[in-house]
Short mmCIF file of C-alpha atoms in Angstrom, two decimals:
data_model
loop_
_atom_site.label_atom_id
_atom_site.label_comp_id
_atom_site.label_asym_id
_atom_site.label_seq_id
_atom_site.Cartn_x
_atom_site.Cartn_y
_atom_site.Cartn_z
CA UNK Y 1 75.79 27.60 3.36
CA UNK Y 2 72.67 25.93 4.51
CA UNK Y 3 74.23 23.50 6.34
CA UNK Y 4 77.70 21.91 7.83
CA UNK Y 5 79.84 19.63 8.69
CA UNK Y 6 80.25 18.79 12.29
CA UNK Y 7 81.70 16.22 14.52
CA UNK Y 8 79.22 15.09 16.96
CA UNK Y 9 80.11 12.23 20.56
CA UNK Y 10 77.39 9.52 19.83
CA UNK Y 11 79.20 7.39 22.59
CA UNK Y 12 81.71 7.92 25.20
CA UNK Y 13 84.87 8.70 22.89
CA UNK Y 14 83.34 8.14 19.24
CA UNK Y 15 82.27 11.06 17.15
CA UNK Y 16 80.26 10.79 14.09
CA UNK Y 17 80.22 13.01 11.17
CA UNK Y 18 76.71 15.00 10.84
CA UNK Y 19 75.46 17.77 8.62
CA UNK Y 20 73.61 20.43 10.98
CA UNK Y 21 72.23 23.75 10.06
CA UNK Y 22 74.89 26.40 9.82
CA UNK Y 23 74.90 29.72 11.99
CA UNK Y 24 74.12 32.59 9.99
CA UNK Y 25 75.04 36.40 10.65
CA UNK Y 26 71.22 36.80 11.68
CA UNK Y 27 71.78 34.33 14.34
CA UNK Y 28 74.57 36.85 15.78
CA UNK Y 29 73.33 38.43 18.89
CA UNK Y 30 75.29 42.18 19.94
CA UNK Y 31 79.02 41.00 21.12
CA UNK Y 32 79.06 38.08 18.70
CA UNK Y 33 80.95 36.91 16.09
CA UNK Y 34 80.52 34.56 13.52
CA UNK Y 35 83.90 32.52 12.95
CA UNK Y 36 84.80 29.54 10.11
CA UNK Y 37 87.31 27.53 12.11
CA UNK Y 38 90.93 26.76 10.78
CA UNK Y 39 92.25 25.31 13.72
CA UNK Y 40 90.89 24.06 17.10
CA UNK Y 41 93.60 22.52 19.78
CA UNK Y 42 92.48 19.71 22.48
CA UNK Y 43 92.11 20.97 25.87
CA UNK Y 44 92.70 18.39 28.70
CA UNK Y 45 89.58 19.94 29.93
CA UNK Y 46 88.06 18.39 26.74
CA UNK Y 47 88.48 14.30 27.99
CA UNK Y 48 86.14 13.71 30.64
CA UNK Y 49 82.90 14.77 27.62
CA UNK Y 50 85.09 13.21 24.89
CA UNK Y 51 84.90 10.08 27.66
CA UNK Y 52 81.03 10.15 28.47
CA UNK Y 53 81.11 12.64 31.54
CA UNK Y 54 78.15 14.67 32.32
CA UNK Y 55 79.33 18.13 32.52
CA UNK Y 56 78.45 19.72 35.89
CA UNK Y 57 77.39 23.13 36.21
CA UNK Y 58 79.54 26.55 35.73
CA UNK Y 59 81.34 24.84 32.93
CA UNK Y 60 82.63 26.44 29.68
CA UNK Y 61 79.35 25.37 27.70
CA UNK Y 62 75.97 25.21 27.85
CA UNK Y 63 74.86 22.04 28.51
CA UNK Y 64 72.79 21.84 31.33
CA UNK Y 65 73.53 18.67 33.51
CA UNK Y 66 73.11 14.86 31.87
CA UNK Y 67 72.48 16.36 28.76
CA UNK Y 68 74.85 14.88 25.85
CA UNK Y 69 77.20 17.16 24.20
CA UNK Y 70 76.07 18.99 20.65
CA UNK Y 71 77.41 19.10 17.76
CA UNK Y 72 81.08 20.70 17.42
CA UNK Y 73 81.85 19.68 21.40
CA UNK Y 74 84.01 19.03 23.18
CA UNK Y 75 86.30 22.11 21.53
CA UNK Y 76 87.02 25.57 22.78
CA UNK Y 77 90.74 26.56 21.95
CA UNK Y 78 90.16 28.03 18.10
CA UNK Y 79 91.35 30.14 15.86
CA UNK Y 80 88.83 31.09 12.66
CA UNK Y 81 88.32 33.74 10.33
CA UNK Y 82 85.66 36.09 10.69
CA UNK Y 83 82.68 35.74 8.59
CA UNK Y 84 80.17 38.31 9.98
CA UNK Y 85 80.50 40.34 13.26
CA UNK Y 86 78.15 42.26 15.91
CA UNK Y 87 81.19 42.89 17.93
CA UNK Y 88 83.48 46.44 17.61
CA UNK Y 89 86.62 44.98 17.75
CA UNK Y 90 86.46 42.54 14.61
CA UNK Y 91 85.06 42.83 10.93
CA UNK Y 92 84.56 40.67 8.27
CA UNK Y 93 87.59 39.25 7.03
CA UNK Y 94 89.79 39.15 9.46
CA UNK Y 95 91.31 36.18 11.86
CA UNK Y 96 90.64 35.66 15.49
CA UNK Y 97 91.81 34.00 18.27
CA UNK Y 98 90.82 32.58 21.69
CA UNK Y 99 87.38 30.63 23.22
CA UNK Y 100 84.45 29.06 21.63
CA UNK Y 101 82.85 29.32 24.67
CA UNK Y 102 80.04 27.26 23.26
CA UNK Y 103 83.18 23.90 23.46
CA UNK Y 104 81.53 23.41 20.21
CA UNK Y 105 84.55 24.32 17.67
CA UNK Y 106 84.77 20.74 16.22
CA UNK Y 107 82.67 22.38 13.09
CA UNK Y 108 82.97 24.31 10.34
CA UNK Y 109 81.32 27.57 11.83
CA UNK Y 110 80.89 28.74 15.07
CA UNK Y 111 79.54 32.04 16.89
CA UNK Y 112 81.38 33.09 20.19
CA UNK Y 113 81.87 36.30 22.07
CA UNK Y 114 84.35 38.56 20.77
CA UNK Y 115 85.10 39.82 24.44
CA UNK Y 116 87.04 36.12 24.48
CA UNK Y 117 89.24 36.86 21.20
CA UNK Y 118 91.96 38.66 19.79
CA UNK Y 119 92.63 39.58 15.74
CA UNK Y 120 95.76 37.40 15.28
CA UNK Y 121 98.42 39.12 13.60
CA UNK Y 122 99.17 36.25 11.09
CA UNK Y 123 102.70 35.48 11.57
CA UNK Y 124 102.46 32.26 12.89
CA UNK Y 125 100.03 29.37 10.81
CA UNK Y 126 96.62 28.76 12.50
CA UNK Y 127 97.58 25.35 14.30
CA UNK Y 128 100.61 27.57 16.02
CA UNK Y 129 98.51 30.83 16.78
CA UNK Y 130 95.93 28.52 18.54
CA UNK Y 131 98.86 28.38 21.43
CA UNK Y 132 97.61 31.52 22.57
CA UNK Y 133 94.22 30.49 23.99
CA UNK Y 134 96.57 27.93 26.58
CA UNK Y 135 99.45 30.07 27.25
CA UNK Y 136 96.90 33.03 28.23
CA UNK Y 137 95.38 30.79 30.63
CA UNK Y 138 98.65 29.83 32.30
CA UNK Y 139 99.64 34.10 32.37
CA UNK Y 140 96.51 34.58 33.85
CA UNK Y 141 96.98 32.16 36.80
CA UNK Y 142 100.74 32.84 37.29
CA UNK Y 143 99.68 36.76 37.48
CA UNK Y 144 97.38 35.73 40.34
CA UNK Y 145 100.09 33.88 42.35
CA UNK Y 146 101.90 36.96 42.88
CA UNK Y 147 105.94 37.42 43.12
CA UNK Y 148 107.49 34.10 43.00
CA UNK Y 149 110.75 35.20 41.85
CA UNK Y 150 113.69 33.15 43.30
CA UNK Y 151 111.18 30.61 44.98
CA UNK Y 152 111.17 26.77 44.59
CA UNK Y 153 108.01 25.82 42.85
CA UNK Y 154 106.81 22.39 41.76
CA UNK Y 155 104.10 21.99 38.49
CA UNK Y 156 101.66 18.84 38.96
CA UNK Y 157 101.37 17.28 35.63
CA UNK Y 158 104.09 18.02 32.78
CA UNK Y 159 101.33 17.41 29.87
CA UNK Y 160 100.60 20.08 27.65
CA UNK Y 161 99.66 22.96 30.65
CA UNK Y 162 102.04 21.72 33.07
CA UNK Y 163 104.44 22.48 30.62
CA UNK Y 164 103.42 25.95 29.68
CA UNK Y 165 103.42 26.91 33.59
CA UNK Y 166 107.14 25.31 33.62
CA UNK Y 167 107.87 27.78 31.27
CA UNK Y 168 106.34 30.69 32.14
CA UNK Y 169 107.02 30.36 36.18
CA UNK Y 170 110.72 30.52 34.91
CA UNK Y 171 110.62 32.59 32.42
CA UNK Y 172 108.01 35.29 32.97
CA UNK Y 173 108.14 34.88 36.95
CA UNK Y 174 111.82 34.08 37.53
CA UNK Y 175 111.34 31.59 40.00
CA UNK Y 176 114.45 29.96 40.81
CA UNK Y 177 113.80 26.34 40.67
CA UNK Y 178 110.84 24.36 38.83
CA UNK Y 179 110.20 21.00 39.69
CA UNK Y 180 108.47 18.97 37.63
CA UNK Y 181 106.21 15.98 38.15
CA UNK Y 182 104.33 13.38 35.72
CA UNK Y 183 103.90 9.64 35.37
CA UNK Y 184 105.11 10.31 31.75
CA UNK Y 185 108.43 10.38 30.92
CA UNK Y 186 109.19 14.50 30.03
CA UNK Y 187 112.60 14.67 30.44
CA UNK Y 188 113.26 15.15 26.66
CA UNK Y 189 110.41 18.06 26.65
CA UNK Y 190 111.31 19.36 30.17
CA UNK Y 191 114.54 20.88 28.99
CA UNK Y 192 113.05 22.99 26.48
CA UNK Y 193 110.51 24.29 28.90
CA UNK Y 194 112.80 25.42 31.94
CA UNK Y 195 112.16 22.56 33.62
CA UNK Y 196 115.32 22.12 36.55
CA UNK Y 197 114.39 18.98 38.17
CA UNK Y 198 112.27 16.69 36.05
CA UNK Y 199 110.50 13.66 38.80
CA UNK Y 200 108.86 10.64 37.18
CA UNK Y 201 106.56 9.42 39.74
CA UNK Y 202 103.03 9.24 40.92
CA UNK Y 203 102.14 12.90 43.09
CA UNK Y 204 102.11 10.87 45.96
CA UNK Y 205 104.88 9.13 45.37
CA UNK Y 206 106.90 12.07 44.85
CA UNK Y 207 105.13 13.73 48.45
CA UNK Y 208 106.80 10.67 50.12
CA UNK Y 209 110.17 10.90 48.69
CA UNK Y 210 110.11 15.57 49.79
CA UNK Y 211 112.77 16.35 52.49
CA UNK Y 212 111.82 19.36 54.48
CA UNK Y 213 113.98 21.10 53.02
CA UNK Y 214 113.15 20.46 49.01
CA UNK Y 215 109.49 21.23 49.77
CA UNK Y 216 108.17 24.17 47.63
CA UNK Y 217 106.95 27.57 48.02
CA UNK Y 218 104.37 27.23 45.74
CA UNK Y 219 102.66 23.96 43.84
CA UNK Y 220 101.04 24.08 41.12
CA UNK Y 221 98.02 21.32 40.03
CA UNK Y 222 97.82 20.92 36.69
CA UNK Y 223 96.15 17.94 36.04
CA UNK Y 224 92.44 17.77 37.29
CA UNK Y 225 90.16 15.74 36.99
CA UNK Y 226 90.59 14.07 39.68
CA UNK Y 227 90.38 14.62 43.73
CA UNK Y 228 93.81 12.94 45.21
CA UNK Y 229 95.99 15.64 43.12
CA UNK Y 230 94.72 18.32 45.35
CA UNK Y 231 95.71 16.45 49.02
CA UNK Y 232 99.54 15.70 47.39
CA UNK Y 233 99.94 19.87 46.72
CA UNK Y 234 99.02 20.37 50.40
CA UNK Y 235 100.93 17.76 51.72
CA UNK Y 236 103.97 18.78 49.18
CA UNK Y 237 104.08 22.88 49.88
CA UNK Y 238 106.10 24.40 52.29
CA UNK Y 239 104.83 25.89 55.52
CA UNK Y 240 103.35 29.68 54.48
CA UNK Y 241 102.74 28.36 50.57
CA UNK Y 242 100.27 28.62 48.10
CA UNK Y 243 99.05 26.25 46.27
CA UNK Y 244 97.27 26.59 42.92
CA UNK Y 245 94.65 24.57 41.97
CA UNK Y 246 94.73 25.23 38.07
CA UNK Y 247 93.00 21.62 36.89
CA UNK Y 248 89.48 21.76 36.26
CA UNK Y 249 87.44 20.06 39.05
CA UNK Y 250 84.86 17.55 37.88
CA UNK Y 251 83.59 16.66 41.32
CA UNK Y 252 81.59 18.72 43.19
CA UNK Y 253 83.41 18.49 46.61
CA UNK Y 254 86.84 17.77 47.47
CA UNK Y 255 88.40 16.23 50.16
CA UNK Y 256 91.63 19.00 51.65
CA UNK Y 257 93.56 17.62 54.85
CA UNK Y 258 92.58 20.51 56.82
CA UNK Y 259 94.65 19.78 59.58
CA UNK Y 260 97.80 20.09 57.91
CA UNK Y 261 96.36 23.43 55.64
CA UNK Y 262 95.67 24.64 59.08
CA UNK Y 263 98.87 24.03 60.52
CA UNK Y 264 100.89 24.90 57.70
CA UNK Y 265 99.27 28.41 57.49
CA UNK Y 266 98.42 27.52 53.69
CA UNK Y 267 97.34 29.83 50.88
CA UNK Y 268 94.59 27.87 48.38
CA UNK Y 269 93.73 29.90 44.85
CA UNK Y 270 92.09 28.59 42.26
CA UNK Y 271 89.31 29.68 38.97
CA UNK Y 272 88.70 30.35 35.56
CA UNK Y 273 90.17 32.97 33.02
CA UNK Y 274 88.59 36.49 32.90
CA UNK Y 275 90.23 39.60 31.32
CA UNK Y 276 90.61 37.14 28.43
CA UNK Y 277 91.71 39.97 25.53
CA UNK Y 278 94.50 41.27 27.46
CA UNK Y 279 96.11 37.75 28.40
CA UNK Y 280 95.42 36.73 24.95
CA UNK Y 281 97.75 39.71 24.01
CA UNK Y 282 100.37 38.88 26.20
CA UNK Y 283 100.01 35.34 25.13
CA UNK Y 284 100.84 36.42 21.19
CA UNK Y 285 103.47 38.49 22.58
CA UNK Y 286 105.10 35.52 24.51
CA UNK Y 287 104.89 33.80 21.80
CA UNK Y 288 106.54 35.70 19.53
CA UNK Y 289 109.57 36.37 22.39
CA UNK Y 290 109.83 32.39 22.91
CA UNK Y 291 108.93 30.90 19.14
CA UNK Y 292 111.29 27.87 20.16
CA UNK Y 293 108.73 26.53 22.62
CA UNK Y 294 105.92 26.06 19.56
CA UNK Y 295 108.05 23.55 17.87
CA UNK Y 296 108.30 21.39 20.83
CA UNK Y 297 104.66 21.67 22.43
CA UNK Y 298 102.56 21.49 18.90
CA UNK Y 299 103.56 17.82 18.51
CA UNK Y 300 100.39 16.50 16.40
CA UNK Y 301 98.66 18.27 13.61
CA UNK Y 302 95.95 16.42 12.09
CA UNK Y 303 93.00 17.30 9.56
CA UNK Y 304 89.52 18.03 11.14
CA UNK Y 305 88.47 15.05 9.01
CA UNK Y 306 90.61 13.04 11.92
CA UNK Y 307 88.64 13.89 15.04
CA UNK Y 308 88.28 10.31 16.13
CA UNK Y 309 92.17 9.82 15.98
CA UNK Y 310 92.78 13.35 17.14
CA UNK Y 311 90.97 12.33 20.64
CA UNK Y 312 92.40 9.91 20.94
CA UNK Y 313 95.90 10.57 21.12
CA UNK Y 314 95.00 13.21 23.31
CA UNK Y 315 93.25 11.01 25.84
CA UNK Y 316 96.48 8.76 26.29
CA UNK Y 317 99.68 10.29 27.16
CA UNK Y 318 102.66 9.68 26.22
CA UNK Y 319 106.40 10.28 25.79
CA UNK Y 320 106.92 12.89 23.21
CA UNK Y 321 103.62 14.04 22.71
CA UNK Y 322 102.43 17.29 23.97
CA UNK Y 323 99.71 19.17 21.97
CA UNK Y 324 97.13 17.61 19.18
CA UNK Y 325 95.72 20.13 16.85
CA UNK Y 326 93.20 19.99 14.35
CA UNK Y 327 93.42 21.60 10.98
CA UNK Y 328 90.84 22.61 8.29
#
C-alpha cells in the first residue's frame, strides 16, 4: 500500500483519522521488522500523551520534548504479523509479539526492533497474546526485587499492572501476603489475582491507618504519574524494605522523605525493561500456566476504528474494568 490508516492526537484526548504514507520493507533498517498490527493494548503509560503531556526525555518514543505525538501514538503493547523482516529471528509471515518502541502502534503498519519481540505461538487470539508485553514487564521487575517468598508485600494501584504484580508476587514469588491498594473498588478482580487483603483508600490514607506491625517488606508503586505515590511507599515499608518504584515518572525530580529512608535503612529500585525476548518468553509461558487470569484482566475489546472510545475508558477507572484492547 501507498498509504494508511492511522489514528493521530490533534488535541489533548481526541484522535483523528489520517491517511499517512505507509512503511515499506526498504524503510527497514538491520534489526527491524516490518509488522501489520492486529491488536495493540493501552498502557497506563499511554494517558498523560493521550491527555496533552509533553513527553520528557528517555521515554519509549522519539519525540523530542514539546513536540506533539505522530501518527499511530500513544501505543506500544502490539501484536502484528510480519510483513517484511531485516531481523534473524522473524520472517515473513509469521506473528510477533512485544514493543512498538516507536508508541506509534495505533496504525495499520509499523516497524520496530525485533530484539523487543517474540514469534507468538498462536494459541491464544491477538487481543489475549498482547498480555505478554505487560506481564513481561511485571516478571522483569519482580526478578529484580529478589526473594520475597513468605514476605508481606503491598501493590500501589490495583489497575491493570497492579494487578499483574498481585499475581505474579504470589504466584511466581510466593510471597505470603499481598496487600492491595486502589481508590477503585477491586475486590471482585482482587480474588482472581491472589490478592489477600484488598484496601479501598487513598495511599495515604491507607499509610495512616498501617500498625507497625502490618507494615510491609516490600511496596510496590504501580501507579505513576504522579509524585505523592512515591513518599506513601516510604512511609508504608517496613524498616530494612525495598520499595519499587514501577510507575513511570513524568516529573523530572521527586520529592523522597529522606529522613525516614535514612532511618529506616531503605532499599529504592526502580527502571525500564531490558532483556525483553526472554521475559516475553516467560510471559507466554505464564500465560499459558495461568489462562484463568486473561478472562478477568482483558475486560474491553474494541475495533481500531474505536480509538476515541478506547482512550477513553482507559483514562477513567473503574469497577470492573481492567484492560482495553484494540482489534483490527
Amino acid at each position: 500500500m501507498s498509504d494508511m490508516w492511522a489514528a493521530q492526537l490533534v488535541a489533548p484526548a481526541t484522535f483523528a483519522d489520517v491517511r499517512v504514507p505507509a512503511p515499506t520493507a526498504s524503510a527497514l533498517a538491520p534489526g527491524e521488522v516490518l509488522l501489520r498490527v492486529r491488536a495493540g493494548a493501552i498502557c497506563g503509560s499511554d494517558m498523560p500523551l493521550f491527555k496533552g503531556a509533553i513527553q520528557r526525555s528517555g521515554g519509549l518514543g522519539n519525540h523530542p520534548d514539546g513536540a506533539p505525538p505522530g501518527p499511530g501514538c500513544p501505543m506500544h503493547e502490539v501484536v502484528g504479523d510480519v510483513l517484511a523482516s531485516r531481523h534473524p529471528g522473524f520472517e515473513a509471515g509469521t506473528t510477533a509479539v512485544g514493543w512498538a518502541l516507536g508508541q506509534d502502534a495505533i496504525a495499520e503498519l509499523v516497524i520496530t526492533e525485533g530484539d523487543s519481540l517474540v514469534p507468538d505461538d498462536g494459541s491464544l487470539p491477538p487481543a489475549d497474546a498482547v498480555v505478554a508485553q505487560p506481564l513481561a514487564c511485571v516478571i522483569y521487575a519482580v526478578e529484580r526485587m529478589g526473594d520475597v517468598a513468605g514476605q508481606r508485600v503491598a501493590v500501589l494501584g490495583q489497575g491493570p499492572i497492579g494487578m499483574l504484580f498481585s499475581h505474579v508476587l504470589k504466584s511466581m514469588g510466593r510471597a505470603a501476603h499481598v496487600v492491595g491498594v486502589d481508590r477503585v473498588d477491586r475486590s471482585a478482580e482482587a480474588r482472581v489475582f491472589g490478592v489477600d487483603e484488598f484496601v479501598r483508600a487513598s495511599c495515604d490514607r491507607w499509610v495512616e491507618s498501617l500498625a507497625a506491625d502490618d507494615r510491609p517488606q516490600v511496596v510496590v508503586e504501580s501507579i505513576g504519574h504522579q509524585v505523592g505515590t512515591l513518599a506513601c511507599a516510604v512511609d508504608a515499608v517496613a524498616a530494612g524494605g525495598l520499595v519499587y518504584y514501577f510507575g513511570v515518572p513524568d516529573d523530572l525530580v521527586y520529592p523522597v522523605p529522606m529522613h525516614t529512608f535514612f532511618r529506616k535503612d531503605l532499599t529504592l529500585r526502580a527502571g525500564t525493561t531490558k532483556d525483553r525476548q526472554r521475559v516475553l518468553r516467560l510471559a507466554q509461558r505464564y500465560l499459558r500456566e495461568h489462562p484463568s487470569i486473561l478472562d478477568a484482566y482483558v475486560t474491553h475489546r474494541l475495533p481500531m476504528a474505536r480509538v476515541q472510545d478506547a482512550y477513553e475508558l482507559a483514562a477513567a477507572p473503574r469497577a470492573g474494568q481492567l484492560k482495553v484492547v484494540l482489534e483490527s
